[in-house]
PDB file of C-alpha atoms and ligand atoms in Angstrom:
ATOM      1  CA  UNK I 203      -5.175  52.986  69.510  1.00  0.00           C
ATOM      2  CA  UNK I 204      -4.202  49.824  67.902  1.00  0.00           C
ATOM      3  CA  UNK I 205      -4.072  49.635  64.254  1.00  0.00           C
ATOM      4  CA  UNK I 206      -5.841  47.177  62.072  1.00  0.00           C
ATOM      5  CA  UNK I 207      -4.713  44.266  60.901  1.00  0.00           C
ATOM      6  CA  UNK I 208      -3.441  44.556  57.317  1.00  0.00           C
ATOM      7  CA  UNK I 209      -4.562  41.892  54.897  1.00  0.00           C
ATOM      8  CA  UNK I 210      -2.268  41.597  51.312  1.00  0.00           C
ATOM      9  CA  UNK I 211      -2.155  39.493  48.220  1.00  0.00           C
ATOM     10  CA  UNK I 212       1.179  37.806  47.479  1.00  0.00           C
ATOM     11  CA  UNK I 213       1.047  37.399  43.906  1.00  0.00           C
ATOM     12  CA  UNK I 214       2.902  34.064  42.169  1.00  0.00           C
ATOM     13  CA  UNK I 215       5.891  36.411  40.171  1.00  0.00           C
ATOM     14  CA  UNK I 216       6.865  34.916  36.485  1.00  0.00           C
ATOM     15  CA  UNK I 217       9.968  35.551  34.672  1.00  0.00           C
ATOM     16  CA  UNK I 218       8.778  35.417  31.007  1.00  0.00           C
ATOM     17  CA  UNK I 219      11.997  35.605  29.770  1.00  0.00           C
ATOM     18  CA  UNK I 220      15.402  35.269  31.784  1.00  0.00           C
ATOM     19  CA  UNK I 221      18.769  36.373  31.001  1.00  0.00           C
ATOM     20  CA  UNK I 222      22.009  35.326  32.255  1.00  0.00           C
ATOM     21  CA  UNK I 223      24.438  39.005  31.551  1.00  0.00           C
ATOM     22  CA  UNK I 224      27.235  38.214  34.016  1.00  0.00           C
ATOM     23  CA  UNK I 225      28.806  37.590  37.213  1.00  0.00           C
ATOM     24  CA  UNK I 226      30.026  39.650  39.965  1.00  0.00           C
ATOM     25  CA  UNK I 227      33.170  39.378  41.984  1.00  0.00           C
ATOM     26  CA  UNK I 228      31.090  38.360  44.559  1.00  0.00           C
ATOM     27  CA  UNK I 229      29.682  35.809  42.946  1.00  0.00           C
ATOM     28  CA  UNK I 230      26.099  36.836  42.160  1.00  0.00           C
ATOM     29  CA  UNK I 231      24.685  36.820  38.751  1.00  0.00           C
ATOM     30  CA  UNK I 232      23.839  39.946  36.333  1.00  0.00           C
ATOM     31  CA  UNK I 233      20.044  39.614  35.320  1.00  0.00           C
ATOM     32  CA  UNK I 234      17.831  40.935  32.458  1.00  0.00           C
ATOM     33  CA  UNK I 235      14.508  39.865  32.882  1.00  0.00           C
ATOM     34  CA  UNK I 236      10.730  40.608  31.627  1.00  0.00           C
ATOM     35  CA  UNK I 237       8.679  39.981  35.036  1.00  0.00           C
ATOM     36  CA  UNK I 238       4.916  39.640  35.344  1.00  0.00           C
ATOM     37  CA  UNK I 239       2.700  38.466  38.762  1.00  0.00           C
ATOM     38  CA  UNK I 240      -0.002  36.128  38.654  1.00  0.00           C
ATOM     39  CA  UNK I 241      -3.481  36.545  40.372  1.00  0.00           C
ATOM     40  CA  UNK I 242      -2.805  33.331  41.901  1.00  0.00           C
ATOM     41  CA  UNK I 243      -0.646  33.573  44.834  1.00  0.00           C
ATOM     42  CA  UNK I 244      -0.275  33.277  48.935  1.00  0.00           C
ATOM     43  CA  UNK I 245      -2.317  36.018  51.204  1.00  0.00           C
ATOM     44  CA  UNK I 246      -0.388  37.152  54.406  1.00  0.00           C
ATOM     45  CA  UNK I 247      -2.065  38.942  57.229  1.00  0.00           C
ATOM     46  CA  UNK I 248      -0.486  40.800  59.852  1.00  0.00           C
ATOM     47  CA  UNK I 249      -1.378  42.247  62.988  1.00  0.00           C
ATOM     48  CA  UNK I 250      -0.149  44.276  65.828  1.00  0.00           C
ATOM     49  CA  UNK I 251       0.487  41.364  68.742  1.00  0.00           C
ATOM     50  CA  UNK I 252       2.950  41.456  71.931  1.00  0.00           C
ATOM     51  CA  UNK I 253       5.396  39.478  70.716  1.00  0.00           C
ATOM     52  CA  UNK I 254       6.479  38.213  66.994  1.00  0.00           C
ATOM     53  CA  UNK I 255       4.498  35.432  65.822  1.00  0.00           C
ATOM     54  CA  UNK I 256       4.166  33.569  61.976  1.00  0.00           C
ATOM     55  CA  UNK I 257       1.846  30.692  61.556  1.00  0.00           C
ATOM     56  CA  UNK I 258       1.856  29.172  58.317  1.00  0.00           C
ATOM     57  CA  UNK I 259      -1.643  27.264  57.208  1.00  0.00           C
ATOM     58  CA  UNK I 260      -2.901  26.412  53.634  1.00  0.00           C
ATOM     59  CA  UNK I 261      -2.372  23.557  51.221  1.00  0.00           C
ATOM     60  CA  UNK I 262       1.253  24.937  50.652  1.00  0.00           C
ATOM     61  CA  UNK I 263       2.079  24.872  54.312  1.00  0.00           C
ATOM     62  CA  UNK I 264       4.029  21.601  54.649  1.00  0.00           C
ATOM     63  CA  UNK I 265       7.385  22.296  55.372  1.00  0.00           C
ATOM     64  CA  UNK I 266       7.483  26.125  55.665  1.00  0.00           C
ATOM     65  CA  UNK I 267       9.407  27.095  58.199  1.00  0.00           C
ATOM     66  CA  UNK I 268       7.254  29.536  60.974  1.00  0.00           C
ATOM     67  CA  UNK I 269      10.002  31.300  62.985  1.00  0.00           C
ATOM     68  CA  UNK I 270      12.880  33.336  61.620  1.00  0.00           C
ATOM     69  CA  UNK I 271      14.290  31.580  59.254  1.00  0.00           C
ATOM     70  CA  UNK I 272      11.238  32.603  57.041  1.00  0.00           C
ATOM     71  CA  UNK I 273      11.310  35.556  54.993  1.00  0.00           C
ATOM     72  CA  UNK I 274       8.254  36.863  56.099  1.00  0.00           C
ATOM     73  CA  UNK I 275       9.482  37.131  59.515  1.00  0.00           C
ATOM     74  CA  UNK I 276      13.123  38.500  58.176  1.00  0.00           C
ATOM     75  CA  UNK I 277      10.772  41.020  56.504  1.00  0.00           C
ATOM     76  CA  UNK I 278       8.904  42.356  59.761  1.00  0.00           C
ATOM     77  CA  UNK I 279      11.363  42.541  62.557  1.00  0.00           C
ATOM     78  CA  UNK I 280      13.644  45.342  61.543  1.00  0.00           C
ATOM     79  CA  UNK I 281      10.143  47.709  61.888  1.00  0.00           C
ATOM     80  CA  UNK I 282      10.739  46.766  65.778  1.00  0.00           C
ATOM     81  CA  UNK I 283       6.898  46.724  65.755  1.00  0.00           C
ATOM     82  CA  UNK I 284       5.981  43.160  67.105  1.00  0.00           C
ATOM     83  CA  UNK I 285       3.134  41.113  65.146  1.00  0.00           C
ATOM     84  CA  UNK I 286       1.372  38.223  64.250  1.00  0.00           C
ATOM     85  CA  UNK I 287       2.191  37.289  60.728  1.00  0.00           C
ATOM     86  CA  UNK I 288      -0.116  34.560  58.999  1.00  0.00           C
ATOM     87  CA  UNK I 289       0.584  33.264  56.197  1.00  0.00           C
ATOM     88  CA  UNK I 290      -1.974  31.048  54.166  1.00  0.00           C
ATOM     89  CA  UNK I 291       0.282  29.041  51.557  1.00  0.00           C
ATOM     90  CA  UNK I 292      -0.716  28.209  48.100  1.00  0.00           C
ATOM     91  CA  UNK I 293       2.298  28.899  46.121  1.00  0.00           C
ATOM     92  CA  UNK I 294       4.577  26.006  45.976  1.00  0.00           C
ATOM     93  CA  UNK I 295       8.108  26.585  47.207  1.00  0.00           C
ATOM     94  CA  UNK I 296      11.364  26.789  45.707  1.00  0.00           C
ATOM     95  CA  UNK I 297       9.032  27.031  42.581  1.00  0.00           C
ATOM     96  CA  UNK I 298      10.489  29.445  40.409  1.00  0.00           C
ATOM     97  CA  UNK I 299       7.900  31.560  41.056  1.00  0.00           C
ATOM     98  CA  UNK I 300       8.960  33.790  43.781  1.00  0.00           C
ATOM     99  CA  UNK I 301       6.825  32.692  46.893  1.00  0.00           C
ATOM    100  CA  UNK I 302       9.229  33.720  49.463  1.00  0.00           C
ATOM    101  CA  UNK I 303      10.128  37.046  48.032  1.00  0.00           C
ATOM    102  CA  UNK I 304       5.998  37.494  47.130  1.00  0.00           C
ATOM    103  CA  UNK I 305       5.553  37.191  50.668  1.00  0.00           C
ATOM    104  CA  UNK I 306       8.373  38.908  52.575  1.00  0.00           C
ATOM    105  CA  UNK I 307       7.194  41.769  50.215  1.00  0.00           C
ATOM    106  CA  UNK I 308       3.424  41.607  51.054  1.00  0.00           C
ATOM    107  CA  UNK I 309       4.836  41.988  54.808  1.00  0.00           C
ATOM    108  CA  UNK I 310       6.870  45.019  53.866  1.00  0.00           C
ATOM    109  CA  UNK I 311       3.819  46.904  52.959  1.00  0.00           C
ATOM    110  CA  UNK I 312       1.564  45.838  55.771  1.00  0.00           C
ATOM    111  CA  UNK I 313       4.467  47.401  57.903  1.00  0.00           C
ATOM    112  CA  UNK I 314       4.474  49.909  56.348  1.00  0.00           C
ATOM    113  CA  UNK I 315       1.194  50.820  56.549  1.00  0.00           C
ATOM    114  CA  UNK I 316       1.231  49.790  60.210  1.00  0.00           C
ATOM    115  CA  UNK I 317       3.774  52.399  60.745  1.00  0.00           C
ATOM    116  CA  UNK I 318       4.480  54.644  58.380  1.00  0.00           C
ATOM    117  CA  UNK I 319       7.603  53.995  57.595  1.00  0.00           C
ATOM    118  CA  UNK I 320       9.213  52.043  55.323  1.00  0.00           C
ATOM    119  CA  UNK I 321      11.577  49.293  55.409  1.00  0.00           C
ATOM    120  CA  UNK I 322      14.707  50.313  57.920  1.00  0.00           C
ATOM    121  CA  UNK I 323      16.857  47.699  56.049  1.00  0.00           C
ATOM    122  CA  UNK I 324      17.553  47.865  52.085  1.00  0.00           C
ATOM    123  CA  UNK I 325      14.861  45.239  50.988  1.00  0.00           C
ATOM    124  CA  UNK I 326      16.882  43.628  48.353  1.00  0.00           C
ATOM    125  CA  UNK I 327      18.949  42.350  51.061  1.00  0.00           C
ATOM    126  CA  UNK I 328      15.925  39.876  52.056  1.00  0.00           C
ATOM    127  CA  UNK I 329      16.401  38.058  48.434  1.00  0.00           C
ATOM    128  CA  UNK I 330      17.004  39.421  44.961  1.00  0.00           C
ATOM    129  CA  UNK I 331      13.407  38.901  43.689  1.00  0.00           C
ATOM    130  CA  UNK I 332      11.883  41.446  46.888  1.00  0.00           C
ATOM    131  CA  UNK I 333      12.663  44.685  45.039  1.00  0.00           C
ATOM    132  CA  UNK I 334      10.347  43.482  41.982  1.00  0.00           C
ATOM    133  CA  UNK I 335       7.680  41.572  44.502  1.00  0.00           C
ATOM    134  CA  UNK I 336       7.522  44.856  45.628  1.00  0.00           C
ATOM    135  CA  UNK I 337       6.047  46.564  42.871  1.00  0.00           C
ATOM    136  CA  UNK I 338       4.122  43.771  42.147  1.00  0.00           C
ATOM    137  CA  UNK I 339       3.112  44.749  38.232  1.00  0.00           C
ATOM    138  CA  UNK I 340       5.483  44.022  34.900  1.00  0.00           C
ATOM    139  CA  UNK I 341       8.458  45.212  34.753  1.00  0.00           C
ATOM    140  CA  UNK I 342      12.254  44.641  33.389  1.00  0.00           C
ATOM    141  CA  UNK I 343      14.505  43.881  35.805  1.00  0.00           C
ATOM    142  CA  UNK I 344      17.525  43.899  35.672  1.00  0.00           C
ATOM    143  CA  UNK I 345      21.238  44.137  37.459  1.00  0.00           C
ATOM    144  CA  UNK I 346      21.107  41.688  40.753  1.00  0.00           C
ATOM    145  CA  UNK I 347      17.295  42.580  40.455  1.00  0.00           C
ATOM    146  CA  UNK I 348      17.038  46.370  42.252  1.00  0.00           C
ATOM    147  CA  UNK I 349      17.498  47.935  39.008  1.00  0.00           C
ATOM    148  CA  UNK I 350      14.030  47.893  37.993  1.00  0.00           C
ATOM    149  CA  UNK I 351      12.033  49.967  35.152  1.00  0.00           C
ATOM    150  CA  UNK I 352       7.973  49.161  35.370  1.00  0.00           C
ATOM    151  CA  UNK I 353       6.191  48.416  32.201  1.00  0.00           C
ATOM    152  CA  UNK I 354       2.883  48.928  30.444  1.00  0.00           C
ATOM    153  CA  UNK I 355       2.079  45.444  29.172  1.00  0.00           C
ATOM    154  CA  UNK I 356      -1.326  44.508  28.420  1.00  0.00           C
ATOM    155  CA  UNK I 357      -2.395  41.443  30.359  1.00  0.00           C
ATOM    156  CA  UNK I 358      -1.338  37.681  29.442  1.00  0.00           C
ATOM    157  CA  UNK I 359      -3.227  34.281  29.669  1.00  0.00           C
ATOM    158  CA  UNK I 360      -1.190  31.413  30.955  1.00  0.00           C
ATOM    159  CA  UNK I 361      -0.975  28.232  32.569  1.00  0.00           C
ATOM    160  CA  UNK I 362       1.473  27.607  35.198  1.00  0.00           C
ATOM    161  CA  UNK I 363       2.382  24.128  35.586  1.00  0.00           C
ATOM    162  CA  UNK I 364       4.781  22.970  38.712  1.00  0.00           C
ATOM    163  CA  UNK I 365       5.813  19.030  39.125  1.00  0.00           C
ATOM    164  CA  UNK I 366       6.320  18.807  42.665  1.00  0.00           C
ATOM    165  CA  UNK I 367      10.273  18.777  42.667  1.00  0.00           C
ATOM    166  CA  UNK I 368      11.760  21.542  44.661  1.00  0.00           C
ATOM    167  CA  UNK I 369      15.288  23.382  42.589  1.00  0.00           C
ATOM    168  CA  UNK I 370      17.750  24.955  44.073  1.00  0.00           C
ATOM    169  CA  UNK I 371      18.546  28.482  42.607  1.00  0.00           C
ATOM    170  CA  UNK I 372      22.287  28.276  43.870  1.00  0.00           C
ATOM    171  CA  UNK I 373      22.641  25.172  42.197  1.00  0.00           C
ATOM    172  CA  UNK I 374      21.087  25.937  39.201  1.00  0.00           C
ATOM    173  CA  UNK I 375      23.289  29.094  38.820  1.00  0.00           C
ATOM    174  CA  UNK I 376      26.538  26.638  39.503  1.00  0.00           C
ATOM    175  CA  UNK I 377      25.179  24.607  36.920  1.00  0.00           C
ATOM    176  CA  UNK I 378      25.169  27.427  34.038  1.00  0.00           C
ATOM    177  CA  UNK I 379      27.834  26.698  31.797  1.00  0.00           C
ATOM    178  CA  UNK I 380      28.165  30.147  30.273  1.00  0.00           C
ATOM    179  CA  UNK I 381      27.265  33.483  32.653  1.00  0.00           C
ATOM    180  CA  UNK I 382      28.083  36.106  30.103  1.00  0.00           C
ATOM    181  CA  UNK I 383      24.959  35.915  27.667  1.00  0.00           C
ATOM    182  CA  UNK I 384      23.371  38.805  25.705  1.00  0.00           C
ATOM    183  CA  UNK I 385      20.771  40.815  27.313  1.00  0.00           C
ATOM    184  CA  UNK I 386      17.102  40.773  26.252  1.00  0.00           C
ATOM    185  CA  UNK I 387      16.691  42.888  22.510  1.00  0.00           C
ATOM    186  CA  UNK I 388      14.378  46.261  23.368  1.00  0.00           C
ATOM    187  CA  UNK I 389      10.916  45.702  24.099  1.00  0.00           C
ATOM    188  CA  UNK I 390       8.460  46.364  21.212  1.00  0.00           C
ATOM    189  CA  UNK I 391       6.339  49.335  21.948  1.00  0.00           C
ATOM    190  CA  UNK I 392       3.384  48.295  19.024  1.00  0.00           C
ATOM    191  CA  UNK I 393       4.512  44.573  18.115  1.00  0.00           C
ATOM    192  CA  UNK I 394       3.547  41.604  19.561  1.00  0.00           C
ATOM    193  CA  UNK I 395       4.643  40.853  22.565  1.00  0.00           C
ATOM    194  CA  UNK I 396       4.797  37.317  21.804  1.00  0.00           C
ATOM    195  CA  UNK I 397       6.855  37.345  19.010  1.00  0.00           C
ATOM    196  CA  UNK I 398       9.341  39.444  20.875  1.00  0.00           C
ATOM    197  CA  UNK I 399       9.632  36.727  23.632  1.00  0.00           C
ATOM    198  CA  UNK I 400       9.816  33.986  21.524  1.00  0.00           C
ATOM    199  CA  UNK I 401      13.081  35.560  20.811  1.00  0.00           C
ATOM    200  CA  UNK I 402      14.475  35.794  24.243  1.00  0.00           C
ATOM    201  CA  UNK I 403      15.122  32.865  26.983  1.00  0.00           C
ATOM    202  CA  UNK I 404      15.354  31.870  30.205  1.00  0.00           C
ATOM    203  CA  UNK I 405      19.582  31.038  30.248  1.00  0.00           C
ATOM    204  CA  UNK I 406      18.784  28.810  33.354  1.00  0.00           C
ATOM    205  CA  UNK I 407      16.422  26.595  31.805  1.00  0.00           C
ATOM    206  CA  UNK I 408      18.978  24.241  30.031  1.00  0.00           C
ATOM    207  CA  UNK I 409      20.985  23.955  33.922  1.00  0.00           C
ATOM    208  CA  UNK I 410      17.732  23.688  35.545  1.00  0.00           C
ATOM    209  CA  UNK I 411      16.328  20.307  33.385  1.00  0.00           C
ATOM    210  CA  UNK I 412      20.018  18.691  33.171  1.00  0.00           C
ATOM    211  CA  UNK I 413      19.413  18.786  37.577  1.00  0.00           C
ATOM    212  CA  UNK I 414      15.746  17.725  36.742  1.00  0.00           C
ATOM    213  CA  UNK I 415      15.128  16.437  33.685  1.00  0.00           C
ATOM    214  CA  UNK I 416      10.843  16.270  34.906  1.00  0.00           C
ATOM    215  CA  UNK I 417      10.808  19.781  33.843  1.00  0.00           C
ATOM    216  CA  UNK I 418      11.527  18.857  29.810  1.00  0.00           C
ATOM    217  CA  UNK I 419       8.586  16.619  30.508  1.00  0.00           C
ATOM    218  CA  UNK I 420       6.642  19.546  31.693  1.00  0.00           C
ATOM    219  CA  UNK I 421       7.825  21.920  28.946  1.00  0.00           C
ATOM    220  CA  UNK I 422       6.401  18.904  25.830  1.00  0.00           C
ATOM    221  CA  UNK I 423       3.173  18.794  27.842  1.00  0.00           C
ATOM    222  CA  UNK I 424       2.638  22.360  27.955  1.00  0.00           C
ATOM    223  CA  UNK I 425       3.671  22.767  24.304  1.00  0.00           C
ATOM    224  CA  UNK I 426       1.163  19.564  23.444  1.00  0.00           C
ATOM    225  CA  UNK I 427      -1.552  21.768  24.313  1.00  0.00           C
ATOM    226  CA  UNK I 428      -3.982  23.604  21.994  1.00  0.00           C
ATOM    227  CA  UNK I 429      -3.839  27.104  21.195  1.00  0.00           C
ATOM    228  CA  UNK I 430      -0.466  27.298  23.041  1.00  0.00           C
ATOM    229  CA  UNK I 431       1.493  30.342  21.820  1.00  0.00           C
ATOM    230  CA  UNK I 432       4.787  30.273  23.927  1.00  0.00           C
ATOM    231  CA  UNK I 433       6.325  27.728  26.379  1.00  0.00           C
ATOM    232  CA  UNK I 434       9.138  28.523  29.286  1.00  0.00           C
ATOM    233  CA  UNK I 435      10.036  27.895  32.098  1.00  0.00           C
ATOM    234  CA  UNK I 436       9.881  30.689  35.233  1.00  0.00           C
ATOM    235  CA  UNK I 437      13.112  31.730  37.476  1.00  0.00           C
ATOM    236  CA  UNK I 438      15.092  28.975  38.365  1.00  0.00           C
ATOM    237  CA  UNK I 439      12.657  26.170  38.077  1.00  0.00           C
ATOM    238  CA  UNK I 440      11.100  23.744  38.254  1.00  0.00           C
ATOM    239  CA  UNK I 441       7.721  25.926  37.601  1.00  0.00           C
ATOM    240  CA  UNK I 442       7.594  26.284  33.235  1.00  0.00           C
ATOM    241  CA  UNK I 443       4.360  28.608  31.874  1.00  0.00           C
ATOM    242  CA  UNK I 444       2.587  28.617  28.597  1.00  0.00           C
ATOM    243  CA  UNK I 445       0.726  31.323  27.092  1.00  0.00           C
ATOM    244  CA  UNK I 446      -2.381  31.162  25.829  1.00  0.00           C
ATOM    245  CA  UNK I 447      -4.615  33.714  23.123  1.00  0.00           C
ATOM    246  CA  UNK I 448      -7.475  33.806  25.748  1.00  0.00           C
ATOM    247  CA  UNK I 449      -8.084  32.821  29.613  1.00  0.00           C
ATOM    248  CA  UNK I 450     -10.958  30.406  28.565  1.00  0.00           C
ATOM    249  CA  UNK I 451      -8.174  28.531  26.271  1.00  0.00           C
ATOM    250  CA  UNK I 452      -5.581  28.599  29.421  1.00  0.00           C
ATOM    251  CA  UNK I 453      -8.351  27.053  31.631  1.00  0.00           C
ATOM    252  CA  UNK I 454      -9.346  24.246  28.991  1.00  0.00           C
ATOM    253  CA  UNK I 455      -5.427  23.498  28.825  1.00  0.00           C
ATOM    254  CA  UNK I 456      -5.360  23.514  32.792  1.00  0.00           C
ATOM    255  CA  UNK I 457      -8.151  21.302  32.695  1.00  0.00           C
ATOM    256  CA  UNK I 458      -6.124  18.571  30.331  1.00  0.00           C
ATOM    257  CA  UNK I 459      -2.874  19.019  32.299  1.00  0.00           C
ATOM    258  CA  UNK I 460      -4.441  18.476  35.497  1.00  0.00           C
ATOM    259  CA  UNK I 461      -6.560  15.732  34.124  1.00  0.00           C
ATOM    260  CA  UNK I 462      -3.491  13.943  32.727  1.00  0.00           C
ATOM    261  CA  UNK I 463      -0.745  14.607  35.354  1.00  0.00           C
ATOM    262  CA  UNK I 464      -2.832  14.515  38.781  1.00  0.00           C
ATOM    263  CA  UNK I 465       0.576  15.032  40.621  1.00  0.00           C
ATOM    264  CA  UNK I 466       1.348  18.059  39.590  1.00  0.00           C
ATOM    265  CA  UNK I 467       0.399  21.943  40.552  1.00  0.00           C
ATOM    266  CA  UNK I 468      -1.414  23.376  37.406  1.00  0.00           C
ATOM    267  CA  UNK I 469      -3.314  26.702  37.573  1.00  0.00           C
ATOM    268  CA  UNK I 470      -4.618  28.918  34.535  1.00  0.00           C
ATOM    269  CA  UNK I 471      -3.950  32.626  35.729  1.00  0.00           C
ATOM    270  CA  UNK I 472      -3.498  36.320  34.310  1.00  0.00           C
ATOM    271  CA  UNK I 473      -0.285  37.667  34.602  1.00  0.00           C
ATOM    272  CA  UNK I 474      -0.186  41.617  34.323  1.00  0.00           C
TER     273      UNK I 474
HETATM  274  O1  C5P O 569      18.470  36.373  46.501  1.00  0.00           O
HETATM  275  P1  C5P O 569      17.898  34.986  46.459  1.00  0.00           P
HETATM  276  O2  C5P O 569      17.679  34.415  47.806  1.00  0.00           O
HETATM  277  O3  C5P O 569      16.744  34.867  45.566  1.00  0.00           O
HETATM  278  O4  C5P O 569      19.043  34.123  45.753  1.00  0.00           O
HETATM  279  C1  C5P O 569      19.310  32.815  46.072  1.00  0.00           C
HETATM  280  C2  C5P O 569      20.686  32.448  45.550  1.00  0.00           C
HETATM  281  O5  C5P O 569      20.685  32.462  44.127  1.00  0.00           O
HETATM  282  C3  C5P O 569      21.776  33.395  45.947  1.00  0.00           C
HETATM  283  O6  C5P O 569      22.335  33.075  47.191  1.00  0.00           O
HETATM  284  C4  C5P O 569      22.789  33.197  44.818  1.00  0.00           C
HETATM  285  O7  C5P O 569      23.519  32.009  45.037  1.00  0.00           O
HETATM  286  C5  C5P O 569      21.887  32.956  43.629  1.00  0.00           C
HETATM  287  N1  C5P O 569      21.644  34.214  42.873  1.00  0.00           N
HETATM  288  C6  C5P O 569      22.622  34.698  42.042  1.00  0.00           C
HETATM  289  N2  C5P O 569      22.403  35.857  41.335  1.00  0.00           N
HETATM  290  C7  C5P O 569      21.228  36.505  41.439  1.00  0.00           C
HETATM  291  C8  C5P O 569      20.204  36.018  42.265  1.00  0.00           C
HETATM  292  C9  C5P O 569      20.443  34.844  42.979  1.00  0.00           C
HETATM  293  O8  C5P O 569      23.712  34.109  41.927  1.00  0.00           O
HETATM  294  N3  C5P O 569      21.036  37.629  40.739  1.00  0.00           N
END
């Protein structure tokens, strides 16, 4: 018997706080990051088929590539299994936000569940965000991003706010000045959680705006806004967040961004 198509949620990911610890001989950076996911995001389905397939649809879709150069596809093969992958894209890329990783790891689990096994090759070797994309709820993450510890963390209202312009994450990493910064203090178990991150960073924000100086325009707008509590930007760029007491506050601020900035990719969302 065949099995069923599987049908998965690829969840925008957020890094609400970013820190740059170190490099390794191999060049890759030590992390320690506070990750959330969004319920907005890109929905993948995936179905049994004779030979592979990806198709790529969606207001996102320009550009994506829909053979094996995409991660999705990088994701399924190894499960020698072949399917039909599609992949309906709302997530801009090279966002920040993790939409590649997001959904190579919504194909992981649909192959899993289409066979029973899981992945035959180490995940994080699709991309350093997969691990987390995987778990797909908050967590700290840290190392090159497989050391990860999951967190209770009550829900967040934001606005994420993208200006069209695509950042390299190699080049933003070439671009930090200084690679040895101090980790992220302890999380607060009864504080608020706000308070705490206002004291933390994202280390590749400063590289990221001297590449594309549209995202300090970003960052003032989001802080312009009312009831605003923090303002950041997400991974490598360009895609900055603010965070808002209530999700009717985040959606009147979406409303003004979008309504002043018609270029650019705002959505209100709940991170958890
Ligand atoms: O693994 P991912 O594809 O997300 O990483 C893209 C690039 O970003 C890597 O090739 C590397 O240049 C850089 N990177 C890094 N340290 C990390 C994650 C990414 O230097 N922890």
């Amino acid at each position: 018997m065949t099995p069923p198509a599987t049908d998965g949620f690829a969840p925008a990911k957020v890094n609400l706080s970013l820190h740059v610890t170190g490099q390794r001989a191999d060049g890759y950076h030590l992390l320690d990051s506070l990750v959330m996911f969004a319920d907005v995001g890109d929905r993948v389905t995936v179905a049994p088929a004779p030979v592979m397939s990806l198709r790529v649809t969606g207001p996102r879709a320009a550009g994506v590539p829909e053979d094996a150069r995409n991660l999705c596809w990088k994701a399924a093969e190894p499960f020698g299994l072949p399917v039909a992958i599609t992949l309906d894209k709302h997530l801009p890329a090279a966002a920040g936000i993790g939409g590649g990783s997001s959904d190579a790891a919504a194909v992981l689990r649909a192959m899993e569940a289409l066979t029973g096994r899981p992945s035959p090759m180490p995940v994080a070797r699709l991309g350093a965000d997969v691990p987390v994309c995987l778990l797909g709820r908050a967590a700290r993450m840290r190392g090159i991003g497989a050391d990860i510890q999951p967190l209770e963390i009550a829900p967040l209202h934001a606005v994420l706010v993208n200006p069209g312009v695509a950042v390299s994450t190699p080049e933003v990493f070439r671009a930090l000045a200084r690679k040895d910064n101090p980790a992220m203090t302890d999380l607060p178990w009864n504080a608020d959680l706000t308070a705490w991150l206002a004291a933390q960073r994202n280390d590749l924000e400063p590289p990221a705006r001297a590449l594309q100086p549209v995202i300090g325009t970003v960052l003032e707008a989001l802080g312009a806004c009312a009831g605003v509590r923090l303002v950041r930007m997400s991974g490598s760029g360009a895609t900055c967040f603010g965070l808002f007491e209530s999700r009717a506050v985040a959606d009147s601020a979406a409303q003004d961004l979008r309504r002043g900035n018609p270029d650019w990719w705002v959505r209100a969302c709940t991170l958890s």
